[in-house]
Amino acid sequence: MTSSQPKVQLSDDEWRKKLNPQEFDVLRRAGTERPFTGEYTDTKTAGVYQCRACGAELFRSTEKFESHCGWPSFFDPADSDAVILRPDHSMGAIRTEVLCANCHSHLGHVFEGEGYPTPTDQRYCINSISLRLVPASS
């Protein structure tokens, strides 16, 4: 369910100034990066994953797991209000899109019931380009 208005609201021109063309395509136009090409697909660095568009905390490394699907996978967002889920009927399939609750940027999709050994049986399949990892302090 998408809330009515994001907290961060910018025009397309303002987003284009803030994001590079690839970031804009994924975050603002619901594009997808190619599998196994994202910078966070295989990272094991401890830290917090923020929205690349607005800096909101979305996921933590403690909820990241190896799904071998080609994109970073998480079994739960950092906070239940960090993301918004909405139906996505594009590409001839019914999927659930994941958006940043703060700026409504596209992050990826969430899938359920795939049998991964996680506490939620969910896989938040997120584009690396939608995220920025802030490593934990030593």
PDB file of C-alpha atoms in Angstrom:
ATOM      1  CA  MET A   1       0.000   0.000   0.000  1.00  0.00           C
ATOM      2  CA  THR A   2       1.520   3.316  -1.066  1.00  0.00           C
ATOM      3  CA  SER A   3       1.061   6.266   1.254  1.00  0.00           C
ATOM      4  CA  SER A   4      -0.320   9.364  -0.415  1.00  0.00           C
ATOM      5  CA  GLN A   5       2.747  11.641  -0.460  1.00  0.00           C
ATOM      6  CA  PRO A   6       6.441  10.955   0.052  1.00  0.00           C
ATOM      7  CA  LYS A   7       8.291  13.070   2.632  1.00  0.00           C
ATOM      8  CA  VAL A   8      10.953  13.900   0.027  1.00  0.00           C
ATOM      9  CA  GLN A   9       9.424  15.316  -3.140  1.00  0.00           C
ATOM     10  CA  LEU A  10      11.548  16.536  -6.047  1.00  0.00           C
ATOM     11  CA  SER A  11      10.755  17.209  -9.679  1.00  0.00           C
ATOM     12  CA  ASP A  12      12.240  14.934 -12.348  1.00  0.00           C
ATOM     13  CA  ASP A  13      14.736  17.700 -13.175  1.00  0.00           C
ATOM     14  CA  GLU A  14      15.794  17.911  -9.523  1.00  0.00           C
ATOM     15  CA  TRP A  15      16.171  14.111  -9.320  1.00  0.00           C
ATOM     16  CA  ARG A  16      18.227  14.139 -12.538  1.00  0.00           C
ATOM     17  CA  LYS A  17      20.634  16.661 -10.962  1.00  0.00           C
ATOM     18  CA  LYS A  18      20.947  14.520  -7.817  1.00  0.00           C
ATOM     19  CA  LEU A  19      21.266  11.086  -9.493  1.00  0.00           C
ATOM     20  CA  ASN A  20      23.373   9.805 -12.354  1.00  0.00           C
ATOM     21  CA  PRO A  21      21.471   8.449 -15.405  1.00  0.00           C
ATOM     22  CA  GLN A  22      21.604   4.804 -14.270  1.00  0.00           C
ATOM     23  CA  GLU A  23      20.465   5.704 -10.725  1.00  0.00           C
ATOM     24  CA  PHE A  24      17.628   7.820 -12.151  1.00  0.00           C
ATOM     25  CA  ASP A  25      16.486   4.971 -14.419  1.00  0.00           C
ATOM     26  CA  VAL A  26      16.248   2.473 -11.564  1.00  0.00           C
ATOM     27  CA  LEU A  27      15.166   4.700  -8.672  1.00  0.00           C
ATOM     28  CA  ARG A  28      12.757   7.015 -10.480  1.00  0.00           C
ATOM     29  CA  ARG A  29      11.696   4.944 -13.527  1.00  0.00           C
ATOM     30  CA  ALA A  30      11.588   1.445 -11.955  1.00  0.00           C
ATOM     31  CA  GLY A  31      14.399   0.114 -14.111  1.00  0.00           C
ATOM     32  CA  THR A  32      16.507  -2.894 -13.134  1.00  0.00           C
ATOM     33  CA  GLU A  33      20.253  -3.353 -13.142  1.00  0.00           C
ATOM     34  CA  ARG A  34      21.591  -6.469 -14.845  1.00  0.00           C
ATOM     35  CA  PRO A  35      21.962  -9.475 -12.517  1.00  0.00           C
ATOM     36  CA  PHE A  36      25.356 -10.110 -10.904  1.00  0.00           C
ATOM     37  CA  THR A  37      26.624  -6.617 -11.812  1.00  0.00           C
ATOM     38  CA  GLY A  38      25.700  -4.587  -8.710  1.00  0.00           C
ATOM     39  CA  GLU A  39      28.323  -3.500  -6.201  1.00  0.00           C
ATOM     40  CA  TYR A  40      26.490  -5.019  -3.191  1.00  0.00           C
ATOM     41  CA  THR A  41      25.428  -8.381  -4.654  1.00  0.00           C
ATOM     42  CA  ASP A  42      28.127 -10.345  -2.830  1.00  0.00           C
ATOM     43  CA  THR A  43      29.349  -7.908  -0.167  1.00  0.00           C
ATOM     44  CA  LYS A  44      29.501  -9.114   3.419  1.00  0.00           C
ATOM     45  CA  THR A  45      30.442  -5.750   4.946  1.00  0.00           C
ATOM     46  CA  ALA A  46      28.584  -5.013   8.181  1.00  0.00           C
ATOM     47  CA  GLY A  47      26.556  -1.830   8.095  1.00  0.00           C
ATOM     48  CA  VAL A  48      23.369  -0.057   7.113  1.00  0.00           C
ATOM     49  CA  TYR A  49      21.955   0.153   3.604  1.00  0.00           C
ATOM     50  CA  GLN A  50      20.416   3.537   2.862  1.00  0.00           C
ATOM     51  CA  CYS A  51      18.295   4.744  -0.042  1.00  0.00           C
ATOM     52  CA  ARG A  52      20.696   6.180  -2.613  1.00  0.00           C
ATOM     53  CA  ALA A  53      18.148   8.853  -3.512  1.00  0.00           C
ATOM     54  CA  CYS A  54      17.300  10.266  -0.063  1.00  0.00           C
ATOM     55  CA  GLY A  55      19.539   8.588   2.542  1.00  0.00           C
ATOM     56  CA  ALA A  56      16.757   6.875   4.520  1.00  0.00           C
ATOM     57  CA  GLU A  57      17.782   3.689   6.346  1.00  0.00           C
ATOM     58  CA  LEU A  58      16.248   0.724   4.527  1.00  0.00           C
ATOM     59  CA  PHE A  59      18.077  -2.509   5.351  1.00  0.00           C
ATOM     60  CA  ARG A  60      20.847  -3.775   7.621  1.00  0.00           C
ATOM     61  CA  SER A  61      23.609  -6.227   6.814  1.00  0.00           C
ATOM     62  CA  THR A  62      22.294  -8.518   9.583  1.00  0.00           C
ATOM     63  CA  GLU A  63      19.217  -9.198   7.398  1.00  0.00           C
ATOM     64  CA  LYS A  64      21.183  -9.710   4.161  1.00  0.00           C
ATOM     65  CA  PHE A  65      21.562 -13.269   2.883  1.00  0.00           C
ATOM     66  CA  GLU A  66      22.965 -15.112  -0.106  1.00  0.00           C
ATOM     67  CA  SER A  67      20.152 -16.023  -2.471  1.00  0.00           C
ATOM     68  CA  HIS A  68      22.371 -16.382  -5.572  1.00  0.00           C
ATOM     69  CA  CYS A  69      19.712 -14.524  -7.594  1.00  0.00           C
ATOM     70  CA  GLY A  70      22.049 -11.806  -8.912  1.00  0.00           C
ATOM     71  CA  TRP A  71      20.932  -8.946  -6.673  1.00  0.00           C
ATOM     72  CA  PRO A  72      21.388  -8.176  -2.975  1.00  0.00           C
ATOM     73  CA  SER A  73      18.756 -10.043  -0.946  1.00  0.00           C
ATOM     74  CA  PHE A  74      17.368  -9.220   2.473  1.00  0.00           C
ATOM     75  CA  PHE A  75      14.784 -11.089   4.521  1.00  0.00           C
ATOM     76  CA  ASP A  76      13.393  -8.004   6.273  1.00  0.00           C
ATOM     77  CA  PRO A  77      13.660  -4.200   6.110  1.00  0.00           C
ATOM     78  CA  ALA A  78      15.445  -2.342   8.924  1.00  0.00           C
ATOM     79  CA  ASP A  79      12.113  -0.944  10.104  1.00  0.00           C
ATOM     80  CA  SER A  80       8.598  -2.022   9.142  1.00  0.00           C
ATOM     81  CA  ASP A  81       7.889   1.539   7.976  1.00  0.00           C
ATOM     82  CA  ALA A  82      11.102   1.895   5.934  1.00  0.00           C
ATOM     83  CA  VAL A  83       9.580   0.526   2.737  1.00  0.00           C
ATOM     84  CA  ILE A  84       6.244   0.539   0.960  1.00  0.00           C
ATOM     85  CA  LEU A  85       4.966  -2.473  -0.941  1.00  0.00           C
ATOM     86  CA  ARG A  86       2.657  -2.165  -3.937  1.00  0.00           C
ATOM     87  CA  PRO A  87       1.369  -4.492  -6.648  1.00  0.00           C
ATOM     88  CA  ASP A  88       3.381  -4.464  -9.865  1.00  0.00           C
ATOM     89  CA  HIS A  89       1.695  -5.885 -12.976  1.00  0.00           C
ATOM     90  CA  SER A  90       4.498  -5.031 -15.420  1.00  0.00           C
ATOM     91  CA  MET A  91       6.460  -7.602 -17.419  1.00  0.00           C
ATOM     92  CA  GLY A  92       3.467  -9.954 -17.678  1.00  0.00           C
ATOM     93  CA  ALA A  93       3.638 -11.077 -14.051  1.00  0.00           C
ATOM     94  CA  ILE A  94       2.115 -10.111 -10.732  1.00  0.00           C
ATOM     95  CA  ARG A  95       4.908  -9.061  -8.395  1.00  0.00           C
ATOM     96  CA  THR A  96       5.247  -6.861  -5.327  1.00  0.00           C
ATOM     97  CA  GLU A  97       7.327  -3.733  -5.846  1.00  0.00           C
ATOM     98  CA  VAL A  98       9.421  -2.342  -2.982  1.00  0.00           C
ATOM     99  CA  LEU A  99       9.648   1.457  -2.663  1.00  0.00           C
ATOM    100  CA  CYS A 100      11.494   3.702  -0.216  1.00  0.00           C
ATOM    101  CA  ALA A 101       8.814   5.031   2.147  1.00  0.00           C
ATOM    102  CA  ASN A 102      10.625   8.356   2.448  1.00  0.00           C
ATOM    103  CA  CYS A 103      10.935   9.320  -1.248  1.00  0.00           C
ATOM    104  CA  HIS A 104       8.966   6.587  -3.085  1.00  0.00           C
ATOM    105  CA  SER A 105      12.009   5.563  -5.129  1.00  0.00           C
ATOM    106  CA  HIS A 106      11.944   2.080  -6.703  1.00  0.00           C
ATOM    107  CA  LEU A 107      14.207  -0.387  -4.907  1.00  0.00           C
ATOM    108  CA  GLY A 108      13.254  -3.786  -6.324  1.00  0.00           C
ATOM    109  CA  HIS A 109      10.703  -6.500  -5.521  1.00  0.00           C
ATOM    110  CA  VAL A 110       9.846  -8.821  -2.652  1.00  0.00           C
ATOM    111  CA  PHE A 111       9.062 -12.508  -3.106  1.00  0.00           C
ATOM    112  CA  GLU A 112       7.583 -14.979  -0.617  1.00  0.00           C
ATOM    113  CA  GLY A 113       7.508 -18.720  -0.198  1.00  0.00           C
ATOM    114  CA  GLU A 114      10.690 -19.534  -2.092  1.00  0.00           C
ATOM    115  CA  GLY A 115      12.010 -21.772   0.671  1.00  0.00           C
ATOM    116  CA  TYR A 116      15.068 -19.805   1.761  1.00  0.00           C
ATOM    117  CA  PRO A 117      16.048 -20.630   5.368  1.00  0.00           C
ATOM    118  CA  THR A 118      15.265 -17.148   6.708  1.00  0.00           C
ATOM    119  CA  PRO A 119      12.986 -16.082   9.571  1.00  0.00           C
ATOM    120  CA  THR A 120      10.444 -14.409   7.266  1.00  0.00           C
ATOM    121  CA  ASP A 121      10.447 -16.660   4.157  1.00  0.00           C
ATOM    122  CA  GLN A 122      10.709 -13.431   2.162  1.00  0.00           C
ATOM    123  CA  ARG A 123      13.371 -12.259  -0.287  1.00  0.00           C
ATOM    124  CA  TYR A 124      13.640  -8.524  -0.782  1.00  0.00           C
ATOM    125  CA  CYS A 125      15.459  -8.537  -4.120  1.00  0.00           C
ATOM    126  CA  ILE A 126      16.971  -5.046  -4.260  1.00  0.00           C
ATOM    127  CA  ASN A 127      18.992  -3.265  -6.937  1.00  0.00           C
ATOM    128  CA  SER A 128      22.483  -2.368  -5.649  1.00  0.00           C
ATOM    129  CA  ILE A 129      22.217   0.951  -7.455  1.00  0.00           C
ATOM    130  CA  SER A 130      19.211   1.826  -5.258  1.00  0.00           C
ATOM    131  CA  LEU A 131      21.337   1.489  -2.127  1.00  0.00           C
ATOM    132  CA  ARG A 132      24.321   3.072  -0.407  1.00  0.00           C
ATOM    133  CA  LEU A 133      26.131   0.996   2.221  1.00  0.00           C
ATOM    134  CA  VAL A 134      27.332   2.841   5.310  1.00  0.00           C
ATOM    135  CA  PRO A 135      29.826   0.487   6.979  1.00  0.00           C
ATOM    136  CA  ALA A 136      29.474  -0.107  10.718  1.00  0.00           C
ATOM    137  CA  SER A 137      31.961   1.706  12.947  1.00  0.00           C
ATOM    138  CA  SER A 138      34.728  -0.467  14.336  1.00  0.00           C
TER     139      SER A 138
END
